[in-house]
Short mmCIF file of C-alpha atoms and ligand atoms in Angstrom, two decimals:
data_model
loop_
_atom_site.label_atom_id
_atom_site.label_comp_id
_atom_site.label_asym_id
_atom_site.label_seq_id
_atom_site.Cartn_x
_atom_site.Cartn_y
_atom_site.Cartn_z
CA MET A 1 -72.14 168.90 42.02
CA GLY A 2 -70.61 166.42 39.61
CA ASN A 3 -73.90 165.19 38.41
CA GLU A 4 -71.96 162.58 36.55
CA LEU A 5 -70.05 159.93 38.24
CA ILE A 6 -69.58 156.44 37.04
CA GLN A 7 -69.59 157.98 34.29
CA ILE A 8 -71.49 158.82 31.39
CA SER A 9 -69.57 162.04 30.86
CA ALA A 10 -71.68 165.13 30.54
CA ALA A 11 -70.60 165.16 26.92
CA THR A 12 -71.60 161.59 26.18
CA VAL A 13 -74.66 160.92 24.12
CA GLN A 14 -76.66 157.92 25.13
CA GLY A 15 -79.23 156.38 22.91
CA SER A 16 -81.71 154.62 25.15
CA PRO A 17 -81.71 150.89 24.68
CA PRO A 18 -85.08 149.22 24.39
CA ALA A 19 -87.05 148.23 27.46
CA THR A 20 -85.34 145.32 29.16
CA ASP A 21 -88.55 143.68 30.24
CA PRO A 22 -90.91 142.83 27.39
CA ALA A 23 -93.54 141.80 29.93
CA LEU A 24 -93.54 145.33 31.25
CA GLU A 25 -94.14 146.73 27.79
CA LYS A 26 -97.02 144.36 27.13
CA ALA A 27 -98.62 145.02 30.47
CA THR A 28 -98.51 148.76 29.93
CA ALA A 29 -99.84 149.10 26.41
CA PRO A 30 -103.57 148.56 26.76
CA ALA A 31 -105.47 149.31 23.57
CA SER A 32 -107.82 151.89 25.10
CA VAL A 33 -105.25 154.37 26.43
CA ALA A 34 -104.42 157.74 24.87
CA GLY A 35 -101.21 156.82 23.06
CA ALA A 36 -102.19 153.28 22.07
CA GLY A 37 -100.42 152.29 18.88
CA LYS A 38 -98.08 155.30 18.94
CA THR A 39 -94.34 154.90 19.12
CA PHE A 40 -91.57 156.98 20.72
CA TYR A 41 -87.82 157.30 20.54
CA ILE A 42 -85.84 159.05 23.25
CA GLU A 43 -82.22 160.13 23.10
CA THR A 44 -80.44 161.22 26.24
CA PHE A 45 -77.52 163.61 26.63
CA GLY A 46 -75.63 164.17 29.86
CA CYS A 47 -75.57 162.92 33.41
CA GLN A 48 -77.16 160.02 35.29
CA MET A 49 -79.94 162.31 36.45
CA ASN A 50 -80.86 162.80 32.80
CA VAL A 51 -80.52 159.11 32.03
CA HIS A 52 -82.88 158.33 34.88
CA ASP A 53 -85.28 161.14 33.93
CA SER A 54 -85.49 159.51 30.49
CA GLU A 55 -86.32 156.19 32.13
CA LYS A 56 -89.16 157.91 33.97
CA VAL A 57 -90.38 159.77 30.87
CA ALA A 58 -90.36 156.45 28.99
CA GLY A 59 -92.43 154.96 31.84
CA VAL A 60 -94.99 157.78 31.57
CA LEU A 61 -95.29 157.23 27.81
CA MET A 62 -95.55 153.45 28.10
CA ALA A 63 -98.27 153.79 30.70
CA ARG A 64 -100.22 155.79 28.09
CA GLY A 65 -99.84 153.01 25.55
CA TYR A 66 -96.82 154.30 23.63
CA ARG A 67 -94.29 151.72 22.49
CA ALA A 68 -90.52 152.34 22.55
CA VAL A 69 -88.63 152.01 19.25
CA GLU A 70 -84.95 152.15 18.52
CA SER A 71 -84.79 154.66 15.70
CA HIS A 72 -86.15 158.07 14.76
CA ASP A 73 -87.57 156.59 11.59
CA ASP A 74 -89.98 154.29 13.39
CA ALA A 75 -91.19 156.89 15.92
CA ASP A 76 -94.29 159.08 16.04
CA LEU A 77 -92.79 161.03 18.95
CA ILE A 78 -89.08 161.85 19.09
CA LEU A 79 -87.68 163.20 22.34
CA TYR A 80 -84.29 164.72 23.05
CA ASN A 81 -83.44 164.90 26.74
CA THR A 82 -80.78 167.58 26.78
CA CYS A 83 -77.83 168.84 28.84
CA SER A 84 -76.62 172.43 29.01
CA ILE A 85 -73.87 172.17 31.58
CA ARG A 86 -71.26 173.18 29.01
CA GLU A 87 -71.76 174.99 25.74
CA LYS A 88 -70.76 172.00 23.60
CA ALA A 89 -73.36 169.79 25.26
CA ALA A 90 -76.06 172.39 24.68
CA GLN A 91 -75.12 172.81 21.01
CA LYS A 92 -75.41 169.10 20.38
CA VAL A 93 -79.18 169.11 20.49
CA PHE A 94 -79.43 171.87 17.90
CA SER A 95 -77.20 169.98 15.50
CA ARG A 96 -79.38 166.90 16.10
CA LEU A 97 -82.52 168.95 15.42
CA GLY A 98 -80.96 170.38 12.24
CA ALA A 99 -80.00 166.96 10.91
CA PHE A 100 -83.39 165.60 11.79
CA LYS A 101 -85.20 168.48 10.07
CA LYS A 102 -83.51 167.65 6.75
CA GLN A 103 -84.46 164.04 7.13
CA GLN A 104 -88.03 164.97 8.07
CA GLU A 105 -88.42 167.11 4.98
CA ARG A 106 -87.89 163.92 3.02
CA ALA A 107 -90.21 161.71 5.09
CA GLY A 108 -92.07 163.79 7.65
CA ARG A 109 -94.64 161.30 8.83
CA GLY A 110 -94.61 158.84 11.67
CA PRO A 111 -95.54 155.17 11.36
CA GLY A 112 -99.19 156.09 12.07
CA GLY A 113 -99.24 158.44 9.05
CA ASN A 114 -99.44 161.57 11.26
CA PRO A 115 -96.68 164.19 11.29
CA LYS A 116 -93.89 163.24 13.66
CA ILE A 117 -93.76 165.25 16.87
CA VAL A 118 -90.38 166.35 18.18
CA GLY A 119 -89.89 167.24 21.83
CA VAL A 120 -86.99 168.89 23.62
CA LEU A 121 -86.73 168.01 27.31
CA GLY A 122 -84.25 168.76 30.08
CA CYS A 123 -81.80 171.54 30.74
CA VAL A 124 -81.63 173.11 27.26
CA ALA A 125 -85.42 173.18 27.19
CA GLN A 126 -85.46 175.04 30.50
CA GLN A 127 -82.74 177.42 29.45
CA GLU A 128 -83.90 178.26 25.94
CA GLY A 129 -87.65 177.97 26.57
CA GLY A 130 -89.92 179.21 23.78
CA ARG A 131 -86.90 180.29 21.69
CA ILE A 132 -86.55 176.63 20.71
CA PHE A 133 -89.83 176.86 18.76
CA GLU A 134 -88.37 179.76 16.75
CA ARG A 135 -84.98 178.18 16.21
CA ALA A 136 -86.39 174.75 15.37
CA PRO A 137 -89.99 175.13 14.14
CA GLN A 138 -90.44 171.39 13.84
CA VAL A 139 -90.41 171.15 17.66
CA GLY A 140 -93.85 170.62 19.21
CA LEU A 141 -92.99 170.05 22.87
CA VAL A 142 -90.57 171.87 25.16
CA CYS A 143 -90.40 170.72 28.77
CA GLY A 144 -87.79 171.62 31.39
CA SER A 145 -86.67 169.09 34.00
CA ALA A 146 -88.44 170.93 36.81
CA SER A 147 -91.77 170.51 34.99
CA TYR A 148 -91.76 166.77 34.31
CA SER A 149 -94.60 166.27 36.77
CA LYS A 150 -96.68 168.23 34.22
CA LEU A 151 -95.74 165.89 31.38
CA PRO A 152 -99.02 163.93 31.33
CA ASP A 153 -100.95 167.24 30.91
CA LEU A 154 -98.61 168.31 28.13
CA LEU A 155 -99.08 164.97 26.38
CA ASP A 156 -102.86 165.38 26.70
CA GLN A 157 -102.57 168.68 24.86
CA LEU A 158 -100.38 167.20 22.13
CA GLU A 159 -102.71 164.26 21.69
CA ALA A 160 -105.64 166.70 21.43
CA GLY A 161 -103.92 168.19 18.37
CA ASN A 162 -102.19 171.19 19.98
CA ARG A 163 -99.00 171.68 17.96
CA ARG A 164 -96.90 173.69 20.44
CA VAL A 165 -96.89 172.94 24.13
CA ALA A 166 -94.42 173.96 26.81
CA GLY A 167 -93.76 173.25 30.48
CA LEU A 168 -91.17 175.68 31.77
CA SER A 169 -92.16 176.77 35.26
CA LEU A 170 -89.49 176.73 37.94
CA GLU A 171 -92.04 177.35 40.68
CA ILE A 172 -92.29 173.65 41.25
CA ASP A 173 -92.38 172.14 44.71
CA GLU A 174 -92.95 168.53 43.71
CA CYS A 175 -90.69 165.76 42.47
CA PHE A 176 -91.18 163.82 39.25
CA GLU A 177 -93.08 160.77 40.54
CA THR A 178 -94.07 158.09 38.04
CA GLU A 179 -96.43 155.16 38.34
CA MET A 180 -93.99 153.26 36.21
CA THR A 181 -90.36 153.68 35.24
CA ARG A 182 -88.67 151.87 32.42
CA ARG A 183 -85.31 150.63 33.72
CA ASP A 184 -82.59 150.21 31.15
CA ASN A 185 -80.08 148.38 33.34
CA PRO A 186 -81.19 144.98 34.63
CA PHE A 187 -79.00 145.03 37.78
CA ARG A 188 -78.51 148.65 38.80
CA ALA A 189 -81.58 150.73 39.50
CA TYR A 190 -81.29 154.49 39.68
CA LEU A 191 -83.48 156.14 42.27
CA THR A 192 -83.85 159.90 42.66
CA ILE A 193 -84.03 161.02 46.28
CA ILE A 194 -83.62 164.77 45.78
CA GLU A 195 -84.13 167.02 42.77
CA GLY A 196 -82.84 170.52 42.03
CA CYS A 197 -80.08 172.54 43.63
CA ASP A 198 -80.04 175.38 46.18
CA LYS A 199 -76.31 176.09 45.90
CA GLU A 200 -75.14 179.02 43.84
CA CYS A 201 -71.90 177.97 42.18
CA ALA A 202 -70.94 180.87 39.97
CA TYR A 203 -70.36 178.78 36.82
CA CYS A 204 -73.33 176.46 36.99
CA VAL A 205 -76.68 176.44 35.16
CA VAL A 206 -78.21 173.68 37.25
CA PRO A 207 -80.02 175.77 39.89
CA MET A 208 -81.64 177.61 36.99
CA THR A 209 -82.44 174.57 34.86
CA ARG A 210 -83.53 172.17 37.59
CA GLY A 211 -85.07 174.53 40.11
CA PRO A 212 -84.88 174.47 43.92
CA GLU A 213 -84.09 171.40 46.03
CA ARG A 214 -87.02 169.04 46.65
CA SER A 215 -86.47 165.82 48.61
CA ARG A 216 -88.69 162.76 48.42
CA PRO A 217 -90.06 161.33 51.69
CA ALA A 218 -87.80 158.63 53.14
CA ASP A 219 -90.66 156.14 53.55
CA ARG A 220 -91.39 156.42 49.83
CA VAL A 221 -87.71 155.96 48.92
CA LEU A 222 -87.50 152.88 51.14
CA ALA A 223 -90.71 151.45 49.69
CA ASP A 224 -89.23 151.93 46.19
CA CYS A 225 -86.07 150.12 47.30
CA ARG A 226 -88.04 147.17 48.66
CA ARG A 227 -89.96 146.95 45.39
CA LEU A 228 -86.77 147.16 43.32
CA ALA A 229 -85.14 144.42 45.41
CA SER A 230 -88.22 142.22 44.96
CA GLU A 231 -87.91 142.78 41.19
CA GLY A 232 -84.34 141.45 41.32
CA TYR A 233 -82.21 144.61 41.36
CA THR A 234 -79.25 144.06 43.65
CA GLU A 235 -77.60 147.47 43.20
CA ILE A 236 -79.31 150.76 43.89
CA GLN A 237 -77.82 154.09 43.00
CA LEU A 238 -79.37 157.01 44.85
CA LEU A 239 -79.36 160.16 42.77
CA GLY A 240 -79.45 163.85 43.46
CA GLN A 241 -77.63 166.91 42.21
CA ASN A 242 -76.49 167.23 45.81
CA VAL A 243 -77.57 163.87 47.10
CA ASN A 244 -76.28 164.47 50.62
CA SER A 245 -78.25 167.71 50.98
CA TYR A 246 -81.25 165.39 51.35
CA ARG A 247 -83.88 166.51 53.88
CA ASP A 248 -86.66 164.07 54.59
CA PRO A 249 -89.97 165.96 54.29
CA GLY A 250 -91.77 162.99 55.89
CA PRO A 251 -92.62 162.54 59.57
CA ALA A 252 -89.49 160.44 60.25
CA HIS A 253 -87.18 163.38 59.38
CA MET A 254 -84.54 160.84 58.52
CA SER A 255 -81.03 162.17 57.94
CA PHE A 256 -79.21 161.33 54.72
CA ALA A 257 -76.92 158.95 56.65
CA GLY A 258 -80.01 157.35 58.21
CA LEU A 259 -81.56 156.89 54.79
CA LEU A 260 -78.35 155.30 53.48
CA ALA A 261 -78.44 152.84 56.37
CA GLY A 262 -82.14 152.12 55.72
CA VAL A 263 -81.55 151.41 52.02
CA ALA A 264 -78.52 149.23 52.81
CA GLU A 265 -80.68 147.14 55.16
CA VAL A 266 -83.33 146.34 52.54
CA LYS A 267 -83.33 142.58 51.99
CA GLY A 268 -81.84 141.66 48.62
CA VAL A 269 -79.92 144.91 48.17
CA ARG A 270 -76.22 144.09 47.94
CA ARG A 271 -74.78 147.38 46.74
CA VAL A 272 -75.78 150.98 47.33
CA ARG A 273 -74.06 153.91 45.66
CA PHE A 274 -74.98 157.59 45.87
CA THR A 275 -74.07 160.52 43.73
CA THR A 276 -73.27 163.40 43.78
CA SER A 277 -72.16 164.56 47.23
CA HIS A 278 -71.50 168.22 47.95
CA PRO A 279 -68.47 168.79 50.22
CA ARG A 280 -70.34 171.40 52.26
CA ASP A 281 -72.96 168.88 53.39
CA PHE A 282 -70.63 165.92 53.72
CA THR A 283 -70.68 164.73 57.36
CA PRO A 284 -68.75 162.14 59.38
CA GLU A 285 -72.10 160.33 59.92
CA ILE A 286 -72.01 159.35 56.23
CA VAL A 287 -68.60 157.73 56.76
CA ARG A 288 -69.89 155.98 59.91
CA ALA A 289 -72.87 154.64 57.92
CA ILE A 290 -70.51 153.25 55.25
CA GLU A 291 -68.41 151.62 57.96
CA SER A 292 -71.34 149.88 59.59
CA HIS A 293 -73.17 148.77 56.41
CA PRO A 294 -71.21 146.53 54.04
CA ALA A 295 -73.84 147.07 51.32
CA LEU A 296 -72.84 150.75 51.12
CA CYS A 297 -70.11 150.77 48.50
CA ASP A 298 -66.51 151.81 49.16
CA GLN A 299 -66.92 154.82 46.94
CA VAL A 300 -67.58 158.53 47.35
CA HIS A 301 -67.69 161.14 44.60
CA LEU A 302 -66.83 164.51 46.13
CA PRO A 303 -66.35 167.25 43.53
CA VAL A 304 -63.68 169.75 44.56
CA GLN A 305 -63.66 171.85 41.34
CA SER A 306 -60.36 173.59 42.24
CA GLY A 307 -57.47 173.20 44.67
CA SER A 308 -57.10 176.95 45.13
CA THR A 309 -59.02 178.61 47.95
CA ARG A 310 -59.01 181.86 45.96
CA VAL A 311 -60.69 180.21 42.95
CA LEU A 312 -63.10 178.28 45.20
CA ALA A 313 -64.22 181.62 46.66
CA HIS A 314 -64.77 183.02 43.16
CA MET A 315 -66.68 179.89 42.29
CA GLN A 316 -68.86 180.42 45.40
CA ARG A 317 -68.35 176.81 46.42
CA GLY A 318 -68.74 177.57 50.13
CA TYR A 319 -65.53 175.87 51.36
CA THR A 320 -61.79 176.43 51.40
CA ARG A 321 -59.15 173.93 50.31
CA GLU A 322 -58.47 173.20 53.99
CA GLN A 323 -62.14 172.57 54.76
CA TYR A 324 -62.38 170.22 51.78
CA MET A 325 -59.22 168.40 52.90
CA ALA A 326 -60.74 167.92 56.37
CA LYS A 327 -63.58 165.94 54.69
CA ILE A 328 -61.02 163.91 52.75
CA ASP A 329 -59.08 163.19 55.96
CA CYS A 330 -62.30 161.91 57.53
CA LEU A 331 -62.86 159.60 54.53
CA ARG A 332 -59.24 158.42 54.42
CA GLY A 333 -59.35 157.74 58.16
CA SER A 334 -62.21 155.28 57.69
CA ARG A 335 -61.93 151.58 58.46
CA ARG A 336 -63.23 150.97 54.93
CA PRO A 337 -60.86 151.65 52.00
CA ILE A 338 -63.16 154.25 50.47
CA SER A 339 -62.32 155.06 46.88
CA LEU A 340 -62.56 158.74 45.98
CA SER A 341 -63.45 160.53 42.77
CA THR A 342 -63.97 164.18 41.93
CA ASP A 343 -64.85 166.81 39.33
CA ILE A 344 -62.44 169.60 38.41
CA ILE A 345 -62.85 172.70 36.27
CA VAL A 346 -59.70 174.24 34.81
CA GLY A 347 -59.40 177.83 33.57
CA PHE A 348 -62.26 179.30 35.58
CA CYS A 349 -62.40 183.08 34.96
CA ASP A 350 -59.07 184.50 36.19
CA GLU A 351 -57.45 181.23 37.33
CA THR A 352 -53.68 181.88 37.43
CA GLU A 353 -50.85 179.44 36.88
CA ALA A 354 -50.33 179.43 40.65
CA ASP A 355 -54.00 178.54 41.23
CA PHE A 356 -53.71 175.73 38.73
CA GLU A 357 -50.57 174.44 40.47
CA GLN A 358 -52.66 174.27 43.65
CA THR A 359 -55.14 172.03 41.87
CA LEU A 360 -52.28 169.76 40.75
CA SER A 361 -50.92 169.60 44.30
CA LEU A 362 -54.39 168.70 45.59
CA LEU A 363 -54.52 165.82 43.09
CA GLU A 364 -51.22 164.49 44.48
CA GLU A 365 -52.38 164.97 48.06
CA VAL A 366 -55.73 163.23 47.71
CA GLU A 367 -54.79 160.59 45.11
CA TYR A 368 -58.25 160.14 43.64
CA ASP A 369 -59.19 156.93 41.87
CA GLN A 370 -61.05 158.85 39.19
CA VAL A 371 -61.25 162.48 38.10
CA PHE A 372 -63.70 164.07 35.68
CA SER A 373 -62.11 167.25 34.41
CA PHE A 374 -63.48 170.03 32.24
CA LYS A 375 -62.43 173.30 30.66
CA TYR A 376 -64.49 176.15 32.05
CA SER A 377 -67.34 176.99 29.71
CA PRO A 378 -69.16 180.28 30.43
CA ARG A 379 -72.90 179.73 30.62
CA PRO A 380 -75.75 182.19 30.26
CA ASN A 381 -77.73 183.16 33.37
CA THR A 382 -74.94 182.22 35.78
CA SER A 383 -73.28 184.73 38.08
CA ALA A 384 -69.91 184.14 36.37
CA ALA A 385 -71.40 184.95 32.96
CA GLY A 386 -70.73 188.67 33.49
CA ARG A 387 -67.10 188.12 34.51
CA VAL A 388 -64.15 188.10 32.18
CA ASP A 389 -63.30 184.64 30.92
CA SER A 390 -59.63 185.56 30.90
CA VAL A 391 -57.91 182.20 30.38
CA PRO A 392 -57.57 181.63 26.62
CA GLU A 393 -59.07 178.46 25.21
CA GLU A 394 -55.65 177.14 24.25
CA GLU A 395 -54.34 177.64 27.79
CA LYS A 396 -57.40 175.87 29.23
CA GLY A 397 -56.59 172.98 26.91
CA ARG A 398 -52.97 172.94 28.06
CA ARG A 399 -53.97 172.88 31.73
CA LEU A 400 -56.53 170.16 31.12
CA ALA A 401 -53.98 167.96 29.33
CA ILE A 402 -51.42 168.40 32.15
CA LEU A 403 -54.02 167.60 34.79
CA GLN A 404 -55.27 164.53 32.95
CA GLU A 405 -51.73 163.21 32.46
CA ARG A 406 -50.93 163.65 36.17
CA GLN A 407 -54.14 161.88 37.11
CA ARG A 408 -53.41 159.05 34.67
CA GLU A 409 -50.15 158.41 36.52
CA ILE A 410 -51.89 158.47 39.90
CA GLN A 411 -54.59 156.06 38.72
CA LEU A 412 -52.03 153.71 37.21
CA ARG A 413 -50.10 153.71 40.50
CA ARG A 414 -53.23 153.07 42.55
CA ASN A 415 -54.52 150.37 40.24
CA GLN A 416 -51.12 148.62 40.19
CA ALA A 417 -51.34 148.43 43.97
CA CYS A 418 -54.40 146.19 43.44
CA ILE A 419 -52.39 143.48 41.64
CA GLY A 420 -52.56 140.20 43.58
CA ARG A 421 -55.61 141.30 45.59
CA GLU A 422 -59.02 139.69 45.33
CA PHE A 423 -62.28 141.61 44.87
CA GLU A 424 -65.93 140.73 44.73
CA VAL A 425 -67.33 142.01 41.43
CA LEU A 426 -70.81 142.31 40.01
CA VAL A 427 -70.58 141.01 36.44
CA GLU A 428 -72.24 143.68 34.32
CA ASN A 429 -71.39 142.61 30.81
CA TYR A 430 -69.89 139.94 28.60
CA GLN A 431 -67.83 140.65 25.50
CA PRO A 432 -68.28 137.65 23.20
CA ARG A 433 -65.47 138.70 20.84
CA LEU A 434 -62.93 138.57 23.67
CA GLY A 435 -64.66 135.87 25.73
CA GLN A 436 -64.42 138.32 28.62
CA ALA A 437 -66.71 139.16 31.50
CA VAL A 438 -66.70 142.77 32.70
CA GLY A 439 -67.25 143.29 36.40
CA ARG A 440 -67.21 146.19 38.82
CA THR A 441 -65.84 146.24 42.34
CA THR A 442 -67.49 147.99 45.28
CA SER A 443 -64.88 150.73 44.77
CA ASN A 444 -66.18 151.14 41.21
CA ARG A 445 -63.11 149.70 39.48
CA VAL A 446 -63.73 147.82 36.25
CA ILE A 447 -62.15 144.35 35.97
CA ASN A 448 -62.05 142.26 32.79
CA PHE A 449 -61.62 138.53 33.13
CA ALA A 450 -62.15 135.36 31.09
CA GLY A 451 -65.78 134.38 31.61
CA GLN A 452 -69.09 133.17 30.31
CA PRO A 453 -72.25 135.00 29.19
CA ALA A 454 -74.25 133.27 31.97
CA TRP A 455 -72.20 135.07 34.60
CA VAL A 456 -73.79 138.43 33.81
CA GLY A 457 -75.71 139.65 36.85
CA GLN A 458 -73.80 137.44 39.28
CA TYR A 459 -71.37 138.36 42.04
CA MET A 460 -67.98 136.66 41.67
CA ASN A 461 -64.53 136.82 43.20
CA VAL A 462 -61.72 137.93 40.94
CA ARG A 463 -57.98 138.18 41.58
CA VAL A 464 -56.25 141.08 39.86
CA THR A 465 -53.35 140.14 37.58
CA GLU A 466 -52.76 143.31 35.55
CA ALA A 467 -53.57 147.00 35.89
CA GLY A 468 -53.99 149.94 33.56
CA PRO A 469 -54.95 153.50 34.47
CA ASN A 470 -58.65 152.94 33.78
CA SER A 471 -59.27 149.25 34.39
CA LEU A 472 -57.91 145.99 35.74
CA VAL A 473 -57.49 142.48 34.38
CA GLY A 474 -58.02 139.44 36.58
CA ILE A 475 -58.96 135.80 36.95
CA ASN A 476 -62.07 134.39 38.45
CA THR A 477 -61.47 132.59 41.75
CA GLY A 478 -65.05 131.55 42.50
CA MET A 479 -68.56 132.75 43.26
N1 5AD B 1 -67.99 174.73 32.69
C1 5AD B 1 -67.24 173.62 32.85
N2 5AD B 1 -67.58 172.63 33.68
C2 5AD B 1 -68.71 172.76 34.39
N3 5AD B 1 -69.30 171.97 35.29
C3 5AD B 1 -70.44 172.55 35.71
N4 5AD B 1 -70.61 173.73 35.09
C4 5AD B 1 -69.54 173.89 34.27
C5 5AD B 1 -69.14 174.91 33.38
N5 5AD B 1 -69.86 176.01 33.22
C6 5AD B 1 -68.70 170.71 35.73
C7 5AD B 1 -68.47 170.68 37.23
C8 5AD B 1 -69.57 169.78 37.69
C9 5AD B 1 -69.67 168.82 36.52
C10 5AD B 1 -70.91 168.04 36.44
O1 5AD B 1 -69.59 169.66 35.41
O2 5AD B 1 -67.22 170.10 37.47
O3 5AD B 1 -69.25 169.12 38.90
FE1 SF4 B 2 -73.53 171.30 41.72
FE2 SF4 B 2 -72.93 173.87 42.32
FE3 SF4 B 2 -74.16 173.25 40.03
FE4 SF4 B 2 -75.50 173.00 42.34
S1 SF4 B 2 -74.71 174.91 41.47
S2 SF4 B 2 -75.50 171.54 40.65
S3 SF4 B 2 -73.80 172.34 43.69
S4 SF4 B 2 -72.06 172.62 40.64
#
């Protein structure tokens, strides 16, 4: 799945920045609506899907008149959008709730004088359900990711004075559609095209926390893209737990490759990325679409999880090493220099040293540009939960360190091969202290180069002069 690509690692905590468009805030805070005058703070843990869910939740709140603030202290409603993919990520929210409880005992009222309301959203909410109310009595709202479409009803109940409300059904056949979405990045817009997961990977909580796959109609996705382009977004990142398992429920029955082509053809869209692809559903048509549409980026994230066919079978991934490599061969055979990234789990259940060696040999064979690697973390309600987690923690750590060192060498080698070449970058940031612009290539490489603040948001050409394992240094050669 690799629901984390560019990458906010699944362990990273993201505090949501304020709305980027003050006009949007003003336009959506009419005095007569339910939450008028109330404030909210939302903190996001985990993958891009979660980051984007938080943008949508923020949009729902702002449409009700709530105003976003940047700290717990100033908020009437505090929301934690949680991740439970690994145990550490899941624990984080409880330590946050604990710390917050102490603070609340000192000053337990929001800016409006009413008690602050705390909400737990996302995967931990789905997994723990009502137990959260017992473990953290200060929590008033628990809502799993599959129930976000019910959020307005839940807010109605909270606003009516109900102190404990929950949305936890997994029997959901709709997607989380919002009238308005707050977008926290001024250039790249995330756009969900499919929610949930129908795969049954033995280690993974996602099918349980996010429910079954639901795709959004292609005509609606394309209309969203046209609107985003007209608002000035030049990069669109299509999201889905298994983005390429997309099935258009609309009359056009557009394939995923067809949808990619459609999005790439929207006027004003210069870059399209998509994440995360599942190897089982990865077809040559996707590669053909990338070849014929320059706006589709030279980048595919294709989580392998292990290089050993034996482990892949235990993981219930639905492919062998050879079948995965056939997809890689198709990508490597493309006319476009498609950059590849992956997710890997080390120490899954009874992974042997020989299995692990297979994963290392796969790394050398594929030569990924980026790898997100994790120690296996047994999760409740997964089919692997009942199996023996036989690789000791220390050994998992050793394998992870070896794998990451090997990958560091590969990345350094691949990045050094870029020296002297010129790339078009989208300037995403400017670091005043260093006087440096930070840009990203179509292949998702980060390049730092001497620049100016006004360049942010522009596309520029940069020649690479130096390379490290994780980023490049260059000089600007023009617009
Ligand atoms: N333990 C460790 N890593 C996991 N992932 C998913 N579930 C687990 C788990 N139980 C990893 C996979 C997935 C990425 C998002 O997180 O590599 O692709
Ligand atoms: Fe990805 Fe498998 Fe988890 Fe589905 S079950 S989200 S395919 S890792």
